[in-house]
Amino acid sequence: MPTTVSMTVNGKKVSGSIEPRTLLVQFIRETLGLTGTHVGCDTSQCGSCVVHVDGKSVKSCTILAAQAEGSDVLTIEGVAKDGKLHPMQEAFRENHGLQCGFCTPGMVMSALDLVKNNKNPSEQQIRDWLEGNICRCTGYHNIVKAIAAGAKAMA
Amino acid sequence: MADMGIGVSVKRREDARFLTGNGTYTDDINRHGQTHAIIVRSPHAHARIKKINQAKAKAMPGVVAIFTGEDMKVGSLPCGWLIKNQDGSNMVEPGHPPIAQGKVRHVGDPVVVVVAETRQQALEAAEAVTVDYEVLPSVSSLKAATKAGAPLVWDEAKGNICYDWALGDKAAVDAAFAGAHKIVKIDLVNNRLIPNAMEPRAAIGDFDKATGDYTLYTTSQNPHVIRLLMGAFVLSIPESKLRVVAPDVGGGFGSKIYHYAEEAIVTWGAGQLKRPIKWTAERSESFMSDAHGRDHVTHAELALDKDGKFLALKAETLANMGAYLSTFATCVPTYLHATLLAGVYTTPAIWCNVKAVFTNTVPVDAYRGAGRPEATFLLERIVDIAAREMKMDPAEIRRKNFIQTSQFPYQTPVALQYDTGNYDATLDMALKMIDYKGFAGRKAAAAAKGKLRGIGVSCYIEACGIAPSAVVGSLGARAGLYECANVRVHPTGSVSIFTGSHSHGQGHETTFAQVVAEKLGIPSEQIEIVHGDTAKVPFGMGTYGSRSIAVGGAALVKALDKIILKGRKIAAHLMEASEKDVEFKDGKFTVAGTDKAKTFGEVALTAYVPHNYPITELEPGLEEQAFYDPLNFTYPSGCYIAEVEIDKDTGTLEIMRFVASDDFGKIINPMIVEGQVHGGIAQGLGQALLESCVYDKDGQLLTGSYNDYCMPRADDFPNFDVQHTDKPTPCTHNPLGVKGCGEAGAIGAPPAVMNAICNALGVVHMDMPATPEKIWRAANAHMARAAE
Ligand code: FES
Ligand code: FES
């Protein structure tokens, strides 16, 4: 039985008719066509799918779209404003914090949540925070640098 | 364009789209009228398919078609490299149907393909398919497969042996061992790995009813190779009717080189249904269907004279092929492994025997480094054991045996000829970076805290820039390994580059544009780099074996040179000068000794608006193409040193420092090169400390998800100190002097950290991954020994 969900995504009111079991990530990718949010695993470990729900980072593969009913969702597509990269995105670019780009949206969304709660994270705090985000390309070195630089730029 | 040219850490132009969620990966693509495929895979390692019950599934909502091996009778997924046995006969080469025919041979082998209107419907129908199997005895490890009387994966492969191959002069090796002062030995396992690019594989097959053309969108490192293999060998579709697109690809590391069953299934199926079919792997499916890496068991011996000079090396390796021969599988343990066993040393006699073995496991093929990490691990471990037994410093025993700069070109006893290198320089630099002399003090300080501190050196060399076609052809390769580039100059002077290299994280859009900016002197905004589409790029062999800049970049330079040559002729005509007096520099054609000049843009426009043009000598237009076939491999080398601290009570390990000093010859973009090394080191450390693919004795994959297969996380590593040698030795035989850098980290890192661990613990050897449990056991045995 399809059901209707409504939420705000990247500042726009959206709704869609979906199967109740639809995951938030499926709703974002398939119903809304926002394919910047990625799926890298089926065990909720890789973090490629991280978005913000009501201001908090969430693995969008772990919750149902229906659970986000009425929520305010931010995906990677909503981070840059007026055609200008967000300072955190800019820091990833400056510090070569991405290679294939597949983990990148999740990394950026996680990083933004970290900085929201910790304006000046240490290297170790960044590394610990990224426990739930796997990157196979960069060896994390430049991601850690990028997040530290991004936090500074946001201050 | 000095700020955009060669040697500058230009920021990547591809980043903006990835950072804003605007990349286009295969699964992001949807075709009109698309259906979805789910693959029912074998739960058994070895079984006969008795009956497939599909009636119930067929009747379920949304189901469009169900295909089995009986329906899809096509060619076999081919193996690209024929290896000869020692007796000159050919390897055993069983067929590999995209959907299993009669028998399944590993957990994950495709058995039934369910196609439905939605993915959810396909999933549900796939659940309703039942298959009756007669389970057969299986072998899931090298040890089990090579036991006398072991069950056979293939009836035609006696003893499960695919080939029994050898390289080197056995008589010379035996003679050297007979006269040796000391012989050191090692038995080691090079642990099996699962590549795990973060983007799971995906494929979309499309069929155009009007033209009869097929299109395959796929997560590939080499779309032209897929077109060739699938078109010619599996589905019999001519190149003219088959387009393969590899859009943004989320990492490869080798695992996306090969032609996989799913690519053939969706392409063939699209032709059957006259509708697009999409398949995207779930991660757990990737674990049991992506080609795995490594999986060697080796016994090696090194003979030394009384001064610690290496006299001879022999190695006997068993290499796991899995159940079927994947595209490059057979060349990995042979021509990418045995040929590297000279390392950076002057060992005069080397012999290596490799037996490739079938098992009831997923096919094994090249994974970042491919053969070279296995060779380097073997060599750098046995050299460390030699140092220990000879009571020599590990750095000094290496230095003593280095090939000297005066010895290049250096012919090794295992087929390769190194063109250039400076191994003292990278060793010295790494020793300095880590403060090698200060180690004793740091060890004492650690001991005072109750910690065991160890240091490990690894000097690697790799053969990259794969590969000279004639050479690899004589060794059994069934393809050439050149690269192609096309340069299209548009009328207004902007340029489109079509390269056969493929970027799946390497940043070619940036580095290739740097080469163009340097050569043509035009701003980078006017340069477009196109790759990954057989309909746009004339031809290509793709990206693997650290070949993009060394082979693809060289092809690009050749094509650019042709553009400049034609441009000079046009400019000479425009300036009424003799062609030989025309120079091209910084985007301008000038006549020596005059102030006459024409910009690149003016010349381009003239080529397309040829009103005043040497029309009898020259065609209009400005577009050139080049193929480049390398004359030799390139030989990046370097020295990595790891320093670790071990907590004896818990077995936990901390990497205190990791330094890398590499010689990649000339470097186009230092920032990108450093990033490549970081990533390679992380994969190397992952192999050494965390990762291991485990099958149980019945061939069940125990490490089939991120719950069980330990992927490196950010908090597993420190920062890496990566530097480029201050005395680089540019490659002598390609126009850019580049050597390639993509695999070095994965090759050099495992022995560095394992040597450090063995040094800390005072043990001769430990197999990877060095888990806390293994370390704890070794640390406590060590204390027990010390107490005796
Ligand atoms: S897709 Fe891997 S954690 Fe969500
Ligand atoms: S950049 Fe490729 S997985 Fe992180």
mmCIF file of N, CA, C and O in Angstrom, chain A residues 21 29 35-36 38-43 45-46 76-77 80 85 89 92-94 96 98-102 104-105 108 123 127-128 130-131 134 136-142, chain B residues 11-12 15 19 21 25 27-28 120 124 194-196 198-199 250-251 253 282-284 367 504-505 671 675-676 678-679 682-683 691 706-707 712-715 717-720:
data_model
loop_
_atom_site.group_PDB
_atom_site.id
_atom_site.type_symbol
_atom_site.label_atom_id
_atom_site.label_comp_id
_atom_site.label_asym_id
_atom_site.label_seq_id
_atom_site.Cartn_x
_atom_site.Cartn_y
_atom_site.Cartn_z
ATOM 1 N N ARG A 21 8.048 0.737 3.119
ATOM 2 C CA ARG A 21 9.385 0.267 3.523
ATOM 3 C C ARG A 21 10.510 1.067 2.857
ATOM 4 O O ARG A 21 11.691 0.771 3.049
ATOM 5 N N ARG A 29 17.247 9.475 -3.527
ATOM 6 C CA ARG A 29 17.878 9.166 -4.817
ATOM 7 C C ARG A 29 16.861 8.906 -5.920
ATOM 8 O O ARG A 29 16.980 9.417 -7.034
ATOM 9 N N THR A 35 20.928 12.446 -6.646
ATOM 10 C CA THR A 35 21.823 11.280 -6.641
ATOM 11 C C THR A 35 23.192 11.585 -6.028
ATOM 12 O O THR A 35 24.086 10.753 -6.095
ATOM 13 N N GLY A 36 23.323 12.745 -5.422
ATOM 14 C CA GLY A 36 24.583 13.042 -4.734
ATOM 15 C C GLY A 36 24.759 12.211 -3.469
ATOM 16 O O GLY A 36 25.873 11.967 -3.025
ATOM 17 N N HIS A 38 24.965 8.817 -1.751
ATOM 18 C CA HIS A 38 25.330 7.530 -2.341
ATOM 19 C C HIS A 38 25.024 6.353 -1.427
ATOM 20 O O HIS A 38 24.828 6.516 -0.223
ATOM 21 N N VAL A 39 25.030 5.182 -2.017
ATOM 22 C CA VAL A 39 24.861 3.946 -1.248
ATOM 23 C C VAL A 39 26.107 3.092 -1.456
ATOM 24 O O VAL A 39 26.390 2.666 -2.572
ATOM 25 N N GLY A 40 26.851 2.880 -0.389
ATOM 26 C CA GLY A 40 28.092 2.116 -0.521
ATOM 27 C C GLY A 40 28.077 0.795 0.213
ATOM 28 O O GLY A 40 29.032 0.030 0.135
ATOM 29 N N CYS A 41 27.019 0.527 0.969
ATOM 30 C CA CYS A 41 26.991 -0.743 1.702
ATOM 31 C C CYS A 41 25.562 -1.110 2.035
ATOM 32 O O CYS A 41 24.638 -0.342 1.792
ATOM 33 N N ASP A 42 25.392 -2.302 2.595
ATOM 34 C CA ASP A 42 24.065 -2.728 3.027
ATOM 35 C C ASP A 42 24.074 -3.088 4.501
ATOM 36 O O ASP A 42 23.248 -3.833 4.982
ATOM 37 N N THR A 43 25.065 -2.552 5.224
ATOM 38 C CA THR A 43 25.152 -2.846 6.649
ATOM 39 C C THR A 43 25.307 -1.570 7.484
ATOM 40 O O THR A 43 25.746 -1.613 8.630
ATOM 41 N N GLN A 45 27.447 0.917 7.415
ATOM 42 C CA GLN A 45 28.779 1.188 7.945
ATOM 43 C C GLN A 45 29.609 2.187 7.151
ATOM 44 O O GLN A 45 30.556 2.748 7.680
ATOM 45 N N CYS A 46 29.273 2.409 5.880
ATOM 46 C CA CYS A 46 30.215 3.159 5.042
ATOM 47 C C CYS A 46 30.042 4.670 5.131
ATOM 48 O O CYS A 46 30.965 5.416 4.850
ATOM 49 N N ILE A 76 23.711 16.802 0.208
ATOM 50 C CA ILE A 76 24.908 17.454 -0.321
ATOM 51 C C ILE A 76 24.551 18.508 -1.371
ATOM 52 O O ILE A 76 25.212 19.537 -1.483
ATOM 53 N N GLU A 77 23.443 18.288 -2.081
ATOM 54 C CA GLU A 77 23.065 19.239 -3.140
ATOM 55 C C GLU A 77 22.666 20.591 -2.562
ATOM 56 O O GLU A 77 22.662 21.601 -3.269
ATOM 57 N N ALA A 80 26.111 23.926 -1.041
ATOM 58 C CA ALA A 80 26.667 25.112 -1.709
ATOM 59 C C ALA A 80 25.549 26.134 -1.886
ATOM 60 O O ALA A 80 24.402 25.765 -2.124
ATOM 61 N N LEU A 85 30.851 27.268 -3.428
ATOM 62 C CA LEU A 85 31.075 26.154 -2.526
ATOM 63 C C LEU A 85 31.039 26.650 -1.087
ATOM 64 O O LEU A 85 31.506 27.744 -0.788
ATOM 65 N N GLN A 89 33.308 22.507 1.747
ATOM 66 C CA GLN A 89 33.543 21.938 0.417
ATOM 67 C C GLN A 89 34.831 22.498 -0.180
ATOM 68 O O GLN A 89 35.651 21.780 -0.754
ATOM 69 N N PHE A 92 37.835 20.839 1.240
ATOM 70 C CA PHE A 92 38.100 19.526 0.631
ATOM 71 C C PHE A 92 38.838 19.701 -0.696
ATOM 72 O O PHE A 92 39.763 18.971 -1.018
ATOM 73 N N ARG A 93 38.421 20.698 -1.460
ATOM 74 C CA ARG A 93 39.054 20.942 -2.757
ATOM 75 C C ARG A 93 40.497 21.422 -2.574
ATOM 76 O O ARG A 93 41.416 20.933 -3.213
ATOM 77 N N GLU A 94 40.642 22.369 -1.670
ATOM 78 C CA GLU A 94 41.976 22.953 -1.420
ATOM 79 C C GLU A 94 42.975 21.908 -0.938
ATOM 80 O O GLU A 94 44.158 21.968 -1.244
ATOM 81 N N HIS A 96 42.787 18.572 -1.330
ATOM 82 C CA HIS A 96 42.726 17.309 -2.076
ATOM 83 C C HIS A 96 42.149 16.201 -1.188
ATOM 84 O O HIS A 96 42.714 15.115 -1.076
ATOM 85 N N LEU A 98 39.543 14.526 -1.657
ATOM 86 C CA LEU A 98 38.712 13.549 -2.373
ATOM 87 C C LEU A 98 39.447 13.066 -3.615
ATOM 88 O O LEU A 98 40.256 13.791 -4.190
ATOM 89 N N GLN A 99 39.161 11.842 -3.970
ATOM 90 C CA GLN A 99 39.722 11.293 -5.210
ATOM 91 C C GLN A 99 38.573 10.853 -6.120
ATOM 92 O O GLN A 99 38.158 11.595 -6.990
ATOM 93 N N CYS A 100 38.017 9.662 -5.879
ATOM 94 C CA CYS A 100 36.924 9.227 -6.762
ATOM 95 C C CYS A 100 35.637 9.969 -6.478
ATOM 96 O O CYS A 100 34.721 9.969 -7.290
ATOM 97 N N GLY A 101 35.523 10.559 -5.295
ATOM 98 C CA GLY A 101 34.348 11.367 -4.979
ATOM 99 C C GLY A 101 33.158 10.596 -4.452
ATOM 100 O O GLY A 101 32.141 11.193 -4.118
ATOM 101 N N PHE A 102 33.265 9.288 -4.357
ATOM 102 C CA PHE A 102 32.078 8.518 -3.977
ATOM 103 C C PHE A 102 31.734 8.672 -2.501
ATOM 104 O O PHE A 102 30.573 8.804 -2.138
ATOM 105 N N THR A 104 32.631 11.195 -0.780
ATOM 106 C CA THR A 104 32.765 12.615 -0.480
ATOM 107 C C THR A 104 31.503 13.285 0.076
ATOM 108 O O THR A 104 31.578 13.993 1.089
ATOM 109 N N PRO A 105 30.337 13.077 -0.561
ATOM 110 C CA PRO A 105 29.153 13.734 -0.001
ATOM 111 C C PRO A 105 28.928 13.345 1.458
ATOM 112 O O PRO A 105 28.648 14.215 2.306
ATOM 113 N N VAL A 108 31.514 15.099 3.686
ATOM 114 C CA VAL A 108 31.233 16.524 3.892
ATOM 115 C C VAL A 108 30.075 16.697 4.876
ATOM 116 O O VAL A 108 30.135 17.514 5.799
ATOM 117 N N GLU A 123 43.035 16.782 15.428
ATOM 118 C CA GLU A 123 43.194 15.712 14.437
ATOM 119 C C GLU A 123 42.573 14.425 14.974
ATOM 120 O O GLU A 123 41.843 13.732 14.271
ATOM 121 N N ARG A 127 39.536 12.172 13.391
ATOM 122 C CA ARG A 127 39.700 10.758 13.037
ATOM 123 C C ARG A 127 38.667 9.902 13.760
ATOM 124 O O ARG A 127 38.079 8.989 13.183
ATOM 125 N N ASP A 128 38.426 10.178 15.007
ATOM 126 C CA ASP A 128 37.440 9.400 15.757
ATOM 127 C C ASP A 128 36.029 9.605 15.205
ATOM 128 O O ASP A 128 35.264 8.662 15.065
ATOM 129 N N LEU A 130 35.169 10.186 12.247
ATOM 130 C CA LEU A 130 34.981 9.562 10.935
ATOM 131 C C LEU A 130 34.874 8.042 10.992
ATOM 132 O O LEU A 130 34.847 7.376 9.962
ATOM 133 N N GLU A 131 34.802 7.493 12.180
ATOM 134 C CA GLU A 131 34.623 6.051 12.373
ATOM 135 C C GLU A 131 33.545 5.472 11.436
ATOM 136 O O GLU A 131 33.695 4.386 10.903
ATOM 137 N N ILE A 134 33.663 5.462 5.554
ATOM 138 C CA ILE A 134 34.802 4.758 4.960
ATOM 139 C C ILE A 134 35.186 5.421 3.641
ATOM 140 O O ILE A 134 34.328 5.729 2.815
ATOM 141 N N ARG A 136 38.027 4.619 0.557
ATOM 142 C CA ARG A 136 39.025 3.652 0.102
ATOM 143 C C ARG A 136 40.155 4.332 -0.670
ATOM 144 O O ARG A 136 41.170 3.706 -0.948
ATOM 145 N N CYS A 137 39.975 5.611 -1.034
ATOM 146 C CA CYS A 137 40.940 6.238 -1.946
ATOM 147 C C CYS A 137 42.033 7.037 -1.246
ATOM 148 O O CYS A 137 43.178 7.001 -1.660
ATOM 149 N N THR A 138 41.664 7.812 -0.256
ATOM 150 C CA THR A 138 42.568 8.888 0.176
ATOM 151 C C THR A 138 43.490 8.519 1.325
ATOM 152 O O THR A 138 44.396 9.285 1.649
ATOM 153 N N GLY A 139 43.243 7.390 1.994
ATOM 154 C CA GLY A 139 44.019 7.084 3.201
ATOM 155 C C GLY A 139 43.698 8.037 4.337
ATOM 156 O O GLY A 139 44.411 8.081 5.335
ATOM 157 N N TYR A 140 42.632 8.823 4.156
ATOM 158 C CA TYR A 140 42.081 9.757 5.156
ATOM 159 C C TYR A 140 42.951 10.985 5.448
ATOM 160 O O TYR A 140 42.460 11.996 5.944
ATOM 161 N N HIS A 141 44.239 10.882 5.184
ATOM 162 C CA HIS A 141 45.188 11.956 5.507
ATOM 163 C C HIS A 141 44.648 13.334 5.087
ATOM 164 O O HIS A 141 44.543 14.253 5.902
ATOM 165 N N ASN A 142 44.302 13.454 3.810
ATOM 166 C CA ASN A 142 43.854 14.758 3.317
ATOM 167 C C ASN A 142 42.426 15.092 3.711
ATOM 168 O O ASN A 142 42.043 16.264 3.738
ATOM 169 N N LYS B 11 44.780 22.637 -8.323
ATOM 170 C CA LYS B 11 43.612 22.041 -7.669
ATOM 171 C C LYS B 11 42.762 21.337 -8.717
ATOM 172 O O LYS B 11 42.686 21.783 -9.867
ATOM 173 N N ARG B 12 42.077 20.302 -8.296
ATOM 174 C CA ARG B 12 41.401 19.460 -9.285
ATOM 175 C C ARG B 12 40.119 20.089 -9.827
ATOM 176 O O ARG B 12 39.272 20.568 -9.075
ATOM 177 N N ASP B 15 36.687 18.322 -8.892
ATOM 178 C CA ASP B 15 36.185 18.311 -7.509
ATOM 179 C C ASP B 15 34.841 19.006 -7.335
ATOM 180 O O ASP B 15 34.007 18.554 -6.550
ATOM 181 N N LEU B 19 31.911 17.454 -5.135
ATOM 182 C CA LEU B 19 31.627 18.082 -3.840
ATOM 183 C C LEU B 19 30.200 18.598 -3.734
ATOM 184 O O LEU B 19 29.704 18.836 -2.638
ATOM 185 N N GLY B 21 27.624 16.996 -5.224
ATOM 186 C CA GLY B 21 26.687 15.891 -5.483
ATOM 187 C C GLY B 21 26.297 15.783 -6.941
ATOM 188 O O GLY B 21 25.305 15.149 -7.276
ATOM 189 N N TYR B 25 27.614 8.749 -11.474
ATOM 190 C CA TYR B 25 28.067 7.366 -11.391
ATOM 191 C C TYR B 25 27.026 6.477 -12.070
ATOM 192 O O TYR B 25 25.885 6.927 -12.287
ATOM 193 N N ASP B 27 25.087 4.073 -11.227
ATOM 194 C CA ASP B 27 23.784 3.890 -10.604
ATOM 195 C C ASP B 27 22.941 5.174 -10.601
ATOM 196 O O ASP B 27 21.738 5.134 -10.352
ATOM 197 N N ASP B 28 23.582 6.311 -10.872
ATOM 198 C CA ASP B 28 22.828 7.571 -10.950
ATOM 199 C C ASP B 28 22.093 7.706 -12.285
ATOM 200 O O ASP B 28 21.280 8.611 -12.464
ATOM 201 N N GLN B 120 12.401 -3.518 -6.399
ATOM 202 C CA GLN B 120 11.720 -4.197 -5.301
ATOM 203 C C GLN B 120 10.987 -5.440 -5.807
ATOM 204 O O GLN B 120 11.058 -6.506 -5.197
ATOM 205 N N GLU B 124 11.721 -9.338 -4.777
ATOM 206 C CA GLU B 124 10.721 -10.257 -4.242
ATOM 207 C C GLU B 124 10.602 -11.505 -5.094
ATOM 208 O O GLU B 124 10.519 -12.625 -4.576
ATOM 209 N N ILE B 194 39.868 -8.265 -0.405
ATOM 210 C CA ILE B 194 38.693 -7.910 -1.206
ATOM 211 C C ILE B 194 38.786 -6.408 -1.474
ATOM 212 O O ILE B 194 38.868 -5.612 -0.539
ATOM 213 N N PRO B 195 38.831 -6.029 -2.760
ATOM 214 C CA PRO B 195 39.216 -4.651 -3.106
ATOM 215 C C PRO B 195 38.334 -3.561 -2.499
ATOM 216 O O PRO B 195 38.853 -2.568 -2.013
ATOM 217 N N ASN B 196 36.995 -3.727 -2.595
ATOM 218 C CA ASN B 196 36.120 -2.776 -1.926
ATOM 219 C C ASN B 196 36.276 -1.319 -2.343
ATOM 220 O O ASN B 196 36.395 -0.428 -1.489
ATOM 221 N N MET B 198 34.623 2.012 -3.069
ATOM 222 C CA MET B 198 33.413 2.392 -2.332
ATOM 223 C C MET B 198 32.154 2.379 -3.209
ATOM 224 O O MET B 198 31.052 2.203 -2.713
ATOM 225 N N GLU B 199 32.319 2.582 -4.497
ATOM 226 C CA GLU B 199 31.139 2.457 -5.355
ATOM 227 C C GLU B 199 30.966 0.990 -5.735
ATOM 228 O O GLU B 199 31.835 0.426 -6.393
ATOM 229 N N GLY B 250 33.539 5.217 -9.019
ATOM 230 C CA GLY B 250 33.924 5.460 -7.631
ATOM 231 C C GLY B 250 34.999 4.516 -7.129
ATOM 232 O O GLY B 250 34.772 3.709 -6.239
ATOM 233 N N GLY B 251 36.172 4.631 -7.694
ATOM 234 C CA GLY B 251 37.304 3.813 -7.272
ATOM 235 C C GLY B 251 37.317 2.489 -8.020
ATOM 236 O O GLY B 251 36.277 1.959 -8.415
ATOM 237 N N PHE B 253 40.885 0.243 -8.234
ATOM 238 C CA PHE B 253 41.981 -0.516 -7.605
ATOM 239 C C PHE B 253 42.181 -1.871 -8.261
ATOM 240 O O PHE B 253 42.630 -2.817 -7.633
ATOM 241 N N GLU B 282 24.601 -4.947 -4.449
ATOM 242 C CA GLU B 282 24.624 -4.584 -3.043
ATOM 243 C C GLU B 282 26.024 -4.910 -2.554
ATOM 244 O O GLU B 282 26.721 -5.722 -3.161
ATOM 245 N N ARG B 283 26.424 -4.309 -1.454
ATOM 246 C CA ARG B 283 27.803 -4.530 -0.987
ATOM 247 C C ARG B 283 28.062 -6.017 -0.730
ATOM 248 O O ARG B 283 29.114 -6.534 -1.061
ATOM 249 N N SER B 284 27.081 -6.689 -0.149
ATOM 250 C CA SER B 284 27.314 -8.111 0.144
ATOM 251 C C SER B 284 27.490 -8.906 -1.153
ATOM 252 O O SER B 284 28.182 -9.910 -1.185
ATOM 253 N N TYR B 367 44.794 -6.677 -7.904
ATOM 254 C CA TYR B 367 44.314 -5.664 -6.965
ATOM 255 C C TYR B 367 45.515 -4.751 -6.705
ATOM 256 O O TYR B 367 46.641 -5.222 -6.548
ATOM 257 N N HIS B 504 39.195 7.110 -12.322
ATOM 258 C CA HIS B 504 38.200 6.729 -11.315
ATOM 259 C C HIS B 504 38.720 7.173 -9.963
ATOM 260 O O HIS B 504 38.690 6.441 -8.991
ATOM 261 N N GLY B 505 39.250 8.415 -9.959
ATOM 262 C CA GLY B 505 39.768 9.017 -8.741
ATOM 263 C C GLY B 505 41.141 9.636 -8.928
ATOM 264 O O GLY B 505 41.612 10.381 -8.090
ATOM 265 N N MET B 671 50.539 17.398 -5.760
ATOM 266 C CA MET B 671 49.435 17.205 -4.807
ATOM 267 C C MET B 671 48.706 15.893 -5.099
ATOM 268 O O MET B 671 48.415 15.099 -4.190
ATOM 269 N N GLY B 675 48.545 12.346 -2.921
ATOM 270 C CA GLY B 675 47.258 11.721 -2.585
ATOM 271 C C GLY B 675 47.224 10.264 -3.000
ATOM 272 O O GLY B 675 46.704 9.406 -2.284
ATOM 273 N N GLN B 676 47.778 9.981 -4.169
ATOM 274 C CA GLN B 676 47.835 8.584 -4.625
ATOM 275 C C GLN B 676 48.669 7.740 -3.671
ATOM 276 O O GLN B 676 48.332 6.598 -3.370
ATOM 277 N N HIS B 678 49.267 8.365 -0.465
ATOM 278 C CA HIS B 678 48.500 8.199 0.786
ATOM 279 C C HIS B 678 47.531 7.028 0.671
ATOM 280 O O HIS B 678 47.460 6.165 1.562
ATOM 281 N N GLY B 679 46.768 7.039 -0.407
ATOM 282 C CA GLY B 679 45.748 6.004 -0.578
ATOM 283 C C GLY B 679 46.367 4.625 -0.698
ATOM 284 O O GLY B 679 45.858 3.643 -0.150
ATOM 285 N N ALA B 682 47.547 3.445 2.685
ATOM 286 C CA ALA B 682 46.424 3.003 3.523
ATOM 287 C C ALA B 682 45.978 1.598 3.122
ATOM 288 O O ALA B 682 45.668 0.765 3.982
ATOM 289 N N GLN B 683 45.958 1.320 1.828
ATOM 290 C CA GLN B 683 45.570 -0.033 1.417
ATOM 291 C C GLN B 683 46.642 -1.043 1.809
ATOM 292 O O GLN B 683 46.341 -2.175 2.189
ATOM 293 N N GLU B 691 42.991 -6.305 7.073
ATOM 294 C CA GLU B 691 42.125 -6.957 6.101
ATOM 295 C C GLU B 691 42.514 -8.403 5.838
ATOM 296 O O GLU B 691 43.689 -8.726 5.718
ATOM 297 N N TYR B 706 30.914 -5.608 5.799
ATOM 298 C CA TYR B 706 31.784 -4.737 6.593
ATOM 299 C C TYR B 706 31.731 -5.082 8.081
ATOM 300 O O TYR B 706 32.491 -4.549 8.876
ATOM 301 N N ASN B 707 30.823 -5.984 8.451
ATOM 302 C CA ASN B 707 30.841 -6.459 9.841
ATOM 303 C C ASN B 707 32.037 -7.374 10.085
ATOM 304 O O ASN B 707 32.527 -7.462 11.200
ATOM 305 N N PRO B 712 39.999 -0.337 6.632
ATOM 306 C CA PRO B 712 40.691 0.719 7.365
ATOM 307 C C PRO B 712 39.792 1.930 7.591
ATOM 308 O O PRO B 712 39.106 2.377 6.672
ATOM 309 N N ARG B 713 39.794 2.435 8.821
ATOM 310 C CA ARG B 713 39.051 3.647 9.171
ATOM 311 C C ARG B 713 40.064 4.751 9.475
ATOM 312 O O ARG B 713 41.257 4.494 9.678
ATOM 313 N N ALA B 714 39.551 5.961 9.572
ATOM 314 C CA ALA B 714 40.431 7.114 9.776
ATOM 315 C C ALA B 714 41.251 6.995 11.053
ATOM 316 O O ALA B 714 42.391 7.461 11.130
ATOM 317 N N ASP B 715 40.654 6.363 12.078
ATOM 318 C CA ASP B 715 41.374 6.322 13.353
ATOM 319 C C ASP B 715 42.351 5.148 13.443
ATOM 320 O O ASP B 715 42.930 4.898 14.496
ATOM 321 N N PHE B 717 45.006 5.040 11.443
ATOM 322 C CA PHE B 717 46.278 5.501 10.893
ATOM 323 C C PHE B 717 46.709 6.839 11.458
ATOM 324 O O PHE B 717 45.874 7.645 11.843
ATOM 325 N N PRO B 718 48.025 7.100 11.376
ATOM 326 C CA PRO B 718 48.507 8.457 11.648
ATOM 327 C C PRO B 718 48.537 9.230 10.321
ATOM 328 O O PRO B 718 48.133 8.703 9.278
ATOM 329 N N ASN B 719 49.019 10.429 10.349
ATOM 330 C CA ASN B 719 49.344 11.106 9.097
ATOM 331 C C ASN B 719 50.565 10.442 8.503
ATOM 332 O O ASN B 719 51.390 9.884 9.212
ATOM 333 N N PHE B 720 50.671 10.473 7.180
ATOM 334 C CA PHE B 720 51.820 9.877 6.510
ATOM 335 C C PHE B 720 52.749 10.990 6.051
ATOM 336 O O PHE B 720 52.297 12.011 5.546
#
